[in-house]
Short mmCIF file of C-alpha atoms in Angstrom, two decimals:
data_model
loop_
_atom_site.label_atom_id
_atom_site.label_comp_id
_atom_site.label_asym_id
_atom_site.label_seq_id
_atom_site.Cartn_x
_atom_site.Cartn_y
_atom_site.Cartn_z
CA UNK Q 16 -57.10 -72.71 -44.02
CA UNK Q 17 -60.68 -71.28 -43.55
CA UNK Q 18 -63.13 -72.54 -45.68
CA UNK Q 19 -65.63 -69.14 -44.88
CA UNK Q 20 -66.95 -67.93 -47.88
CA UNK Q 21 -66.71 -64.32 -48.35
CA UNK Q 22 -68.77 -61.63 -49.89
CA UNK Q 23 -67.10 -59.15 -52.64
CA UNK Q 24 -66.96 -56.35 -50.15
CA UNK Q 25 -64.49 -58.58 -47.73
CA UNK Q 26 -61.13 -56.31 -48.59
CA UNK Q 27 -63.63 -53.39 -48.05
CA UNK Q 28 -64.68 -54.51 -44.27
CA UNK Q 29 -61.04 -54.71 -43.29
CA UNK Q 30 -59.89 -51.81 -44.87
CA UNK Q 31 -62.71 -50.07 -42.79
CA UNK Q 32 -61.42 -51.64 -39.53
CA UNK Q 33 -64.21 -54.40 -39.01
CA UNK Q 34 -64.09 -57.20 -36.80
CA UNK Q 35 -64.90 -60.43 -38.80
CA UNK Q 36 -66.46 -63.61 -37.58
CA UNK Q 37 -68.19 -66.72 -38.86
CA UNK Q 38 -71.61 -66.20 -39.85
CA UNK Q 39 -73.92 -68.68 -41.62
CA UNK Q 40 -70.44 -69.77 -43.20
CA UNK Q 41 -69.44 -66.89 -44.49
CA UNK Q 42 -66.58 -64.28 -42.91
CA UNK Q 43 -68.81 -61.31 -41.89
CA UNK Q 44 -68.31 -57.74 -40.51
CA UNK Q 45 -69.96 -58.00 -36.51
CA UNK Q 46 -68.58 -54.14 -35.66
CA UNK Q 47 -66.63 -51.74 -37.06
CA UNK Q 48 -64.65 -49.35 -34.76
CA UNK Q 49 -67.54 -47.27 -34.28
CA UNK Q 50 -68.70 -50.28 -32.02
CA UNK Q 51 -72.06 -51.40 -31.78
CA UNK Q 52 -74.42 -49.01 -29.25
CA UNK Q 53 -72.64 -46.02 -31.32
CA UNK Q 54 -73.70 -47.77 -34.78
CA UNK Q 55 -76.87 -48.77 -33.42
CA UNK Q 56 -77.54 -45.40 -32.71
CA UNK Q 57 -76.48 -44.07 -36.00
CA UNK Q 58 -78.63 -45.96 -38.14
CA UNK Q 59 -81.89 -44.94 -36.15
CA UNK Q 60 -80.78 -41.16 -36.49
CA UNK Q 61 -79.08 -40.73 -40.00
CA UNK Q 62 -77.84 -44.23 -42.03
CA UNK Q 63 -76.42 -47.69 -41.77
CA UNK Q 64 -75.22 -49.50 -45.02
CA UNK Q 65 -75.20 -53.29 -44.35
CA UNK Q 66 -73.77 -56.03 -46.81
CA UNK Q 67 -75.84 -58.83 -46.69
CA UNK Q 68 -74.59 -60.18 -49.93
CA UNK Q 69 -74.51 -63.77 -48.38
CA UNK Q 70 -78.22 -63.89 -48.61
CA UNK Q 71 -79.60 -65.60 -51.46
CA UNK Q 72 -81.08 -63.67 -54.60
CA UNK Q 73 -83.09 -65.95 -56.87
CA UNK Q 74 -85.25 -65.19 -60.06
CA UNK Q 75 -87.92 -67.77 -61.15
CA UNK Q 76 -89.39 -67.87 -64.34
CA UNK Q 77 -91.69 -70.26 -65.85
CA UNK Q 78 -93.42 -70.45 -69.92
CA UNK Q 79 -96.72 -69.30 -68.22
CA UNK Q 80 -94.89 -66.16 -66.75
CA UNK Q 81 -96.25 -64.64 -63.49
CA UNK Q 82 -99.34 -66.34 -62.88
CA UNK Q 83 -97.56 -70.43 -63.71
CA UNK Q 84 -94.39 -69.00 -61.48
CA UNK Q 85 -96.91 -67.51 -58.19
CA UNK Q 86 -99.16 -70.56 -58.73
CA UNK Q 87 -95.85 -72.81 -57.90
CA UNK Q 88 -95.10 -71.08 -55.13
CA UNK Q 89 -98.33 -70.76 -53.69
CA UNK Q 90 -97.44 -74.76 -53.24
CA UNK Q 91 -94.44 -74.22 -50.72
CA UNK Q 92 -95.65 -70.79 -48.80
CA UNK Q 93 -98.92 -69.77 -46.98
CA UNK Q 94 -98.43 -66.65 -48.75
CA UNK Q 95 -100.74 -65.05 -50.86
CA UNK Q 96 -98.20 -65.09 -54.22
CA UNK Q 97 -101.01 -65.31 -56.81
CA UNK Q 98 -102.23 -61.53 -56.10
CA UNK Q 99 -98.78 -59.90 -55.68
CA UNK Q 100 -98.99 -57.09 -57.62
CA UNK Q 101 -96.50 -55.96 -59.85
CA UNK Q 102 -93.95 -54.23 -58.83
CA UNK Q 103 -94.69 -55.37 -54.60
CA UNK Q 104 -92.70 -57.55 -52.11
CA UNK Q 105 -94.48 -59.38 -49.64
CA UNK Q 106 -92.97 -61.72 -46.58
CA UNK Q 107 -93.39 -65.27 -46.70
CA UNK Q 108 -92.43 -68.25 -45.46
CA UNK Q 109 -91.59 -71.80 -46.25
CA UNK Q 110 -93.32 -74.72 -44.13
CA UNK Q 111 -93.26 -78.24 -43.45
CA UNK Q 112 -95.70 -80.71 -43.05
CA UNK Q 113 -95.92 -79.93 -39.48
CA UNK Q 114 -96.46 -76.97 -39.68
CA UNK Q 115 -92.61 -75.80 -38.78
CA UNK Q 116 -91.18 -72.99 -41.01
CA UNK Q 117 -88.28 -74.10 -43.00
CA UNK Q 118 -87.19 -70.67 -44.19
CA UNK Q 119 -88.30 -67.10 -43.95
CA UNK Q 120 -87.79 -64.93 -47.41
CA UNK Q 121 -89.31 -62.18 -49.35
CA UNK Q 122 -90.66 -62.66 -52.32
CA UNK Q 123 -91.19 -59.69 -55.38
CA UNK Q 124 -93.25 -59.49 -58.66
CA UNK Q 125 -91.01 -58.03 -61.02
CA UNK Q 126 -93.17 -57.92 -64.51
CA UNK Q 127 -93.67 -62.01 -65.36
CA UNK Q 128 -90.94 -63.12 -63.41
CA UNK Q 129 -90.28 -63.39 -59.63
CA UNK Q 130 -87.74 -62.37 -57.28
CA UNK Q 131 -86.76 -64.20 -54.22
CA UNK Q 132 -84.21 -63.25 -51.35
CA UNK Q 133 -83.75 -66.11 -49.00
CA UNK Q 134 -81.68 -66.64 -45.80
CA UNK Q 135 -77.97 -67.32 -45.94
CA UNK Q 136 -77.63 -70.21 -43.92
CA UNK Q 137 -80.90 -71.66 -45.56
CA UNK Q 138 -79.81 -71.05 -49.41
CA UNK Q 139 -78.42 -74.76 -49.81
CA UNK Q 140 -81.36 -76.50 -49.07
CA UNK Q 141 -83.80 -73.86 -50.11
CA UNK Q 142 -82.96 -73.58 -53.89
CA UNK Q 143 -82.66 -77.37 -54.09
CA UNK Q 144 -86.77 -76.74 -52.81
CA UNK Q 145 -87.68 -74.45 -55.73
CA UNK Q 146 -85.92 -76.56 -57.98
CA UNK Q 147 -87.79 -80.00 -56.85
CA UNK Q 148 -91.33 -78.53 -56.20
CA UNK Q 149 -91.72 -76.05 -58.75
CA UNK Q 150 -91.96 -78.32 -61.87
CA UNK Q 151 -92.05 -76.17 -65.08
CA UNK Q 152 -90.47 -73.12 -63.71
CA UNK Q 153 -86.54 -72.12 -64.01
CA UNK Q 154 -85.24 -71.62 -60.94
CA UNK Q 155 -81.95 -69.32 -61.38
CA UNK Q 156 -79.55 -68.53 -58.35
CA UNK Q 157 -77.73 -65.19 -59.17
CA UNK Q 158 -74.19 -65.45 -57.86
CA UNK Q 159 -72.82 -62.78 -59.76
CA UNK Q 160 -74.81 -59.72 -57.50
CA UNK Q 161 -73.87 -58.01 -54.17
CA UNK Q 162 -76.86 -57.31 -52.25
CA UNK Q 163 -76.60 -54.58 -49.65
CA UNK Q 164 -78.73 -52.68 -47.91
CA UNK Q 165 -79.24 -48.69 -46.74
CA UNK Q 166 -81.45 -48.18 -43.22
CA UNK Q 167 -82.30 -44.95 -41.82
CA UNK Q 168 -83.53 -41.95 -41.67
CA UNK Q 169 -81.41 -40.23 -44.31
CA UNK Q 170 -81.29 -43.43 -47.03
CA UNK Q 171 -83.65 -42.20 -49.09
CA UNK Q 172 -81.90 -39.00 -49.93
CA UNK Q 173 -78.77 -40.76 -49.93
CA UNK Q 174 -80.00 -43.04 -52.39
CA UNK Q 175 -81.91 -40.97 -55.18
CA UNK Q 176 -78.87 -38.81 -55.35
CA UNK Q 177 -77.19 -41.82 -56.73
CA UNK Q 178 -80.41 -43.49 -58.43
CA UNK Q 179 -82.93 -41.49 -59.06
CA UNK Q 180 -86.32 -42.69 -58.67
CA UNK Q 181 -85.82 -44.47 -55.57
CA UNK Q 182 -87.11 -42.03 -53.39
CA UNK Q 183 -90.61 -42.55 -55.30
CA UNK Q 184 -91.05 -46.18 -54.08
CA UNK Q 185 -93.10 -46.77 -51.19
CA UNK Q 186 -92.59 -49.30 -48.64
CA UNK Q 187 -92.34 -53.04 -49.36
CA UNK Q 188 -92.46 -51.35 -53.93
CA UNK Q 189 -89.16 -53.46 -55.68
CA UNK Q 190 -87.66 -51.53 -58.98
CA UNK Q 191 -84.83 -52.01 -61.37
CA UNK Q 192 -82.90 -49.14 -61.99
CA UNK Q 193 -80.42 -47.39 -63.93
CA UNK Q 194 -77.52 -45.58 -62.22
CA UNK Q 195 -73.70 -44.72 -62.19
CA UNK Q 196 -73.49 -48.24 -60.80
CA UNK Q 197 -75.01 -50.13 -63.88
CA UNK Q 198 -78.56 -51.25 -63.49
CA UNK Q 199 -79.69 -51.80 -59.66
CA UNK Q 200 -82.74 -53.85 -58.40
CA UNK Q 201 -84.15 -52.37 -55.51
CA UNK Q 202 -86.29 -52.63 -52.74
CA UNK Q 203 -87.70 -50.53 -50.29
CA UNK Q 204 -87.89 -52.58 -47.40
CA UNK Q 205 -85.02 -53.83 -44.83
CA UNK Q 206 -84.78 -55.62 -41.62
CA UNK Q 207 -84.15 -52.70 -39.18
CA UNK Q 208 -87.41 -51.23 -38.74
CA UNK Q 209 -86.26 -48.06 -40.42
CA UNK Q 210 -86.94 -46.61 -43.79
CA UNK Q 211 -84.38 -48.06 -45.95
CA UNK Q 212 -83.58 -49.88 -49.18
CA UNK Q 213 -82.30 -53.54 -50.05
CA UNK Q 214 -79.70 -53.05 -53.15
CA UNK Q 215 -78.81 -55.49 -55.66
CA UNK Q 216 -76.04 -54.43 -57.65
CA UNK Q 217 -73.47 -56.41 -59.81
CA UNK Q 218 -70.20 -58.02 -57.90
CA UNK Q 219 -67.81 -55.46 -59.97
CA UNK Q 220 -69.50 -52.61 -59.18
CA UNK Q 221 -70.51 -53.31 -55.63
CA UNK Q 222 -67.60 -51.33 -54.03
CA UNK Q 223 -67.68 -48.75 -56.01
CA UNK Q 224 -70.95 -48.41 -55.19
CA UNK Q 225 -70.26 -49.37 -51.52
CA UNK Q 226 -67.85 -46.22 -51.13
CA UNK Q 227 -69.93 -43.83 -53.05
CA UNK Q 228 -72.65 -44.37 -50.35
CA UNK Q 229 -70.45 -44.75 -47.27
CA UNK Q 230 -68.59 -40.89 -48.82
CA UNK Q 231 -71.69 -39.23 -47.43
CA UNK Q 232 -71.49 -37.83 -44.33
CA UNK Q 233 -74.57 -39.27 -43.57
CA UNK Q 234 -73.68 -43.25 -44.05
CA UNK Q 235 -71.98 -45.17 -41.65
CA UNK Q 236 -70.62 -49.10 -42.31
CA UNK Q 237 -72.88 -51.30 -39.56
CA UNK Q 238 -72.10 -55.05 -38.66
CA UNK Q 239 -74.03 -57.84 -37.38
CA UNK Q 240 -74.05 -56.61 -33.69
CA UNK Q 241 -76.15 -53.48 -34.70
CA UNK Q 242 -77.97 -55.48 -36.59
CA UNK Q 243 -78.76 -57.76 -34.42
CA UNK Q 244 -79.99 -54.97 -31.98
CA UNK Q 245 -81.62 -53.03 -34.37
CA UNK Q 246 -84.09 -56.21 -35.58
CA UNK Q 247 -85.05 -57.05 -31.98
CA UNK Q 248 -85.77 -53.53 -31.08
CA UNK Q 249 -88.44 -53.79 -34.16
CA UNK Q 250 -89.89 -57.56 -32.77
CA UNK Q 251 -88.33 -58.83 -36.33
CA UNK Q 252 -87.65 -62.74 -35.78
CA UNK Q 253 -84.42 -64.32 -37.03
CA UNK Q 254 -84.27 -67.47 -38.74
CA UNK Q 255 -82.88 -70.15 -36.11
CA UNK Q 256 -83.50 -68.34 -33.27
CA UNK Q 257 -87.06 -67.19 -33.40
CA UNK Q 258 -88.55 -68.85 -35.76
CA UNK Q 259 -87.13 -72.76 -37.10
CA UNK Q 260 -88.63 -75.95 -38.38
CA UNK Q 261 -90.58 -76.35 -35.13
CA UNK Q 262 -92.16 -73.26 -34.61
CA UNK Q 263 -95.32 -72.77 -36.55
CA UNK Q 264 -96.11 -68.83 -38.26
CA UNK Q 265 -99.09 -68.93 -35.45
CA UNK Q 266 -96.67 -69.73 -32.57
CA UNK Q 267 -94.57 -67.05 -33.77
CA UNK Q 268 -96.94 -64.24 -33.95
CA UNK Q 269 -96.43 -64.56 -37.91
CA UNK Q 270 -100.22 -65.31 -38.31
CA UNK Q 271 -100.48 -61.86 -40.39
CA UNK Q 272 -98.44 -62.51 -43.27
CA UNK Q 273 -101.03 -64.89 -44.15
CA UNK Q 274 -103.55 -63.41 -46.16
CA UNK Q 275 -107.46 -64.30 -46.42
CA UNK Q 276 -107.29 -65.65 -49.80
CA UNK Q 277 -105.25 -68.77 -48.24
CA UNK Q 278 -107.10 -69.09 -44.99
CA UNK Q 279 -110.17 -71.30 -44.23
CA UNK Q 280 -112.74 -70.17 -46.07
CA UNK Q 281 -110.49 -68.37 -48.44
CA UNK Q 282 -110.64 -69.02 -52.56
CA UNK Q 283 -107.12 -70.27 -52.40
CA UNK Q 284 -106.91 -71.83 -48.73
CA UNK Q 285 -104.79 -74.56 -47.69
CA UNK Q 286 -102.18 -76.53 -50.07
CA UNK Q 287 -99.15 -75.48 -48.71
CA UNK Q 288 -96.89 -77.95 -46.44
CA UNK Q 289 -98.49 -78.07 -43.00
CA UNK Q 290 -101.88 -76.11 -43.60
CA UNK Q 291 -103.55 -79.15 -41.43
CA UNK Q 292 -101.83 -77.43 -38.86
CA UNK Q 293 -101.26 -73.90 -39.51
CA UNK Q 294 -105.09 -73.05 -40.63
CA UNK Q 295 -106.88 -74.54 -37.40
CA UNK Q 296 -104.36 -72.81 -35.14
CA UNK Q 297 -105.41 -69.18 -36.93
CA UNK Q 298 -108.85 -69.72 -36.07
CA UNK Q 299 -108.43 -71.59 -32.29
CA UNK Q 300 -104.74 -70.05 -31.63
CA UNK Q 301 -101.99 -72.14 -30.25
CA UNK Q 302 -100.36 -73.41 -26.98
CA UNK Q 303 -97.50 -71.18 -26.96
CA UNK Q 304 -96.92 -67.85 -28.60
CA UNK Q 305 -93.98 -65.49 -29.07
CA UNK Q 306 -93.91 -62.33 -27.11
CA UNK Q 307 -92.02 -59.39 -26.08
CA UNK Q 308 -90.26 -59.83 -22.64
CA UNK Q 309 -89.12 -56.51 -20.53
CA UNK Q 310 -86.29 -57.90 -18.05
CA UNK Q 311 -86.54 -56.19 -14.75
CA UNK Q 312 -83.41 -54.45 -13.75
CA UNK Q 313 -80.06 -53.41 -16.73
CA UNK Q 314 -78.94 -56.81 -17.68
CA UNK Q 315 -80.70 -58.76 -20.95
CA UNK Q 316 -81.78 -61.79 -20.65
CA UNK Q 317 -79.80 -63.97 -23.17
CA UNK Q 318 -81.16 -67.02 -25.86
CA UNK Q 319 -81.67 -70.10 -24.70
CA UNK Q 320 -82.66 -68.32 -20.97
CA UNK Q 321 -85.45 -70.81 -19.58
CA UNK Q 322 -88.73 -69.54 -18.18
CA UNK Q 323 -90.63 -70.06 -15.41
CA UNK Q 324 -94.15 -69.07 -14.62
CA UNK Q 325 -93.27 -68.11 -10.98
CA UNK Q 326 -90.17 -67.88 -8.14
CA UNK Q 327 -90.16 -71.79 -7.05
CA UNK Q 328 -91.89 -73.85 -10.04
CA UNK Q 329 -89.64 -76.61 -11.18
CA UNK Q 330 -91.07 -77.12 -15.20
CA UNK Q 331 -90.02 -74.64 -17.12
CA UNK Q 332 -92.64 -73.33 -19.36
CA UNK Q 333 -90.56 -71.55 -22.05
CA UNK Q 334 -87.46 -70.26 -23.44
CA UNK Q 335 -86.34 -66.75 -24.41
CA UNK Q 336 -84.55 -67.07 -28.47
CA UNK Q 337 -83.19 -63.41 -28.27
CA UNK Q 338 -81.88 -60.99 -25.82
CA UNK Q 339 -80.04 -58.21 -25.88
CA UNK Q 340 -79.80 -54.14 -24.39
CA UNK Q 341 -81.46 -51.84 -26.64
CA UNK Q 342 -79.41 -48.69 -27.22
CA UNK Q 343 -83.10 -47.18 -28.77
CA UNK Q 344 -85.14 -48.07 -26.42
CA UNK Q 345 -82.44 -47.57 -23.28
CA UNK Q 346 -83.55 -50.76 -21.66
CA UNK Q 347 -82.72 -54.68 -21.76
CA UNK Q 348 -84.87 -56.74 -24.28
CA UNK Q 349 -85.98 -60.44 -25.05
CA UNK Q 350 -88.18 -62.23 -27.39
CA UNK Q 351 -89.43 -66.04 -26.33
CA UNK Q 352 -92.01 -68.65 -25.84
CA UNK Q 353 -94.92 -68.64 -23.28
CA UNK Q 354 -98.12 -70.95 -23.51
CA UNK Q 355 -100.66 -69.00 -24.56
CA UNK Q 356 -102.55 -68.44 -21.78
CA UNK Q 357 -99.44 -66.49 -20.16
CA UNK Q 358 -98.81 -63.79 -23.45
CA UNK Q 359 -101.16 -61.32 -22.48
CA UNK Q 360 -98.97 -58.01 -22.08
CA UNK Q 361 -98.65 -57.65 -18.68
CA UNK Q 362 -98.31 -60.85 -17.28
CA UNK Q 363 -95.22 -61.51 -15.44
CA UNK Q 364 -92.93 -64.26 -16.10
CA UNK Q 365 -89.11 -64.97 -14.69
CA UNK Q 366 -86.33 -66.31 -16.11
CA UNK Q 367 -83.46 -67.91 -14.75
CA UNK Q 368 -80.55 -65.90 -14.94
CA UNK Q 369 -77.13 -67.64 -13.57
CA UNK Q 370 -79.71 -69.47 -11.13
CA UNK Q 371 -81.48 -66.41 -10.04
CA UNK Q 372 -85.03 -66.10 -11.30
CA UNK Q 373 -86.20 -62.79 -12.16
CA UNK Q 374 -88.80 -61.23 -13.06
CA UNK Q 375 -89.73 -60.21 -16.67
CA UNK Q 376 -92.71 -58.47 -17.70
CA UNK Q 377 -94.48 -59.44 -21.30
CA UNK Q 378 -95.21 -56.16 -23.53
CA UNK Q 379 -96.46 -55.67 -26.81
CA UNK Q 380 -94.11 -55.58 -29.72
CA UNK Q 381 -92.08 -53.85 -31.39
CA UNK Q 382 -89.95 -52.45 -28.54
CA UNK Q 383 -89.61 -49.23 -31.10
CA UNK Q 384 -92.33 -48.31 -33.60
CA UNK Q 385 -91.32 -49.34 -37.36
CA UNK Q 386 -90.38 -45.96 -39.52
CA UNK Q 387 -91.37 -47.19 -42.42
CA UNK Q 388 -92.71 -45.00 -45.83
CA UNK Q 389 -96.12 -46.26 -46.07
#
């Protein structure tokens, strides 16, 4: 017997003709029949509803409200928590004492409480976290909340036909809600690089809500395959691939979501795990950085593809941790690691491909400019 966890909107996947597979240990939609150029494509030109209920939704409250809960957390991330202002999402990250990041999550001041949405696979050990290193604050795990999200073009007239108000938030603004649906927690954010929402909505109204969305004409259902395309296309990193506990937020182009008040110099810099590391390499760089890679010729080049500096040298001198063809963009597409010195766009690299090296050339990122309501 499986032991994959499933979501609330399983029956609804199959019903719609998905193909499931393991992900992060749960039993997850990677296409639907529309397959995944043609879903790719549909999300960038009208909508894509995603369940990504396996993700981790937290709330943490503390008898100081707000300002005891940000100072906590403040203590695990770079992140500047302290001045989140209410109603606002900002990315963050957890790190190690090297420097690594543990986790990437957003986190969301909702009135004197905050709201956290963490990584599937990273949930077990990153609640455990809270709960350790955030003496004095409640850490709660909600388990009885789908979370799905709505990406493109069209979402936000989707969405404020069914609850209204959300076509008022701005990028990155969170809001609870009322609707047909009961009371939803939004945010207007996603992982696409389109304009879109993240949904929180209770397990025994998810579906309903689920079909409601996916009745306009406008919604398609989109699995982890689009996904996966979609978030590359933007230069968004995924956790365990891009980004992991040995790759630094300065290695990984990352550098930005840390903000002045928690750099050298800054009134709250340092005291996170791994700020010995993290706030010299912001001001001298690092030895390796992730770029954009353009693959010469149709075929991607796939994670895990080594990379060589030219035609005949023997030490590799980095790794690509995504690939893939992007429908978007009409081209083949790879993030990975260079040393610094060779992450100017422009430069030319080459990986070996079935033990062929060819040539890639590094480019800025995104591949495809973010549509975000700003």
């Amino acid at each position: 017997m499986s032991d994959l966890k499933v979501t609330v909107l399983n029956a609804l996947h199959r019903e719609l003709g998905a193909k499931m597979v393991p992900f992060a240990g749960y039993d997850m939609p990677v296409q639907y029949p529309m397959g995944v150029m043609k879903e790719h494509l549909h999300c960038r030109a009208e909508a894509g509803l995603f369940d990504v209920s396996h993700m981790g939704q937290v709330i943490i409250r503390a008898p100081g409200g707000y300002a005891e809960v940000a100072a906590a957390m403040e203590a695990l991330v770079p992140v500047d928590a302290i001045g989140l202002a209410d109603g606002r999402q900002r990315y963050a990250m957890f790190t190690n004492d090297l420097g690594g990041i543990e986790d990437d999550l957003m986190i969301a001041r909702r009135g004197e409480e905050m709201f956290v949405v963490v990584n599937a696979a990273c949930k077990d050990t990153d609640i455990p976290r809270m709960v350790e290193k955030m003496p004095g604050c409640e850490v709660i795990e909600i388990t009885d909340r789908a979370l799905l999200a709505l990406q493109g073009p069209a979402a936000e007239g989707v969405l404020e036909a069914l609850v209204p108000g959300a076509a008022a938030m701005r990028f990155m603004d969170v809001a609870v809600l009322p609707s047909e649906y009961g009371e939803v927690w939004l945010s207007r954010s996603g992982y696409t690089g389109e304009d879109g929402y993240e949904i929180s909505v209770e397990d025994g109204r998810a579906e309903e809500m689920a079909r409601a969305l996916l009745a306009h004409e406008a919604v398609q259902p989109i699995g982890l395959g689009a996904r996966d395309s979609l978030r590359l296309e933007s230069g968004l990193c995924l956790y365990g691939h891009d980004i992991d506990a040995g790759t630094t937020p300065v290695e990984a182009n990352l550098g930005w979501a840390i903000q002045k008040v928690r750099r050298s110099g800054g009134k709250r810099a340092g005291g996170f795990p791994g700020a010995d590391v993290i706030l010299p390499q912001l001001v001298e760089g690092a030895d390796r950085r992730r770029v954009g890679l353009s693959p010469s010729g149709r075929a991607p080049m796939r994670e895990g593809t080594p990379l060589f500096a030219d035609e005949t040298g023997e030490t590799a001198i980095g790794v690509i941790t995504s690939g893939a063809f992007g429908p978007s963009i009409e081209a083949p597409m790879s993030m990975g690691y260079v040393p610094s010195d060779l992450a100017a766009p422009g430069t030319t690299v080459y990986a070996e491909v079935r033990g062929k090296r060819l040539p890639a050339t590094v480019v800025a990122l995104p591949f495809k400019p973010a549509n975000f309501k700003r």
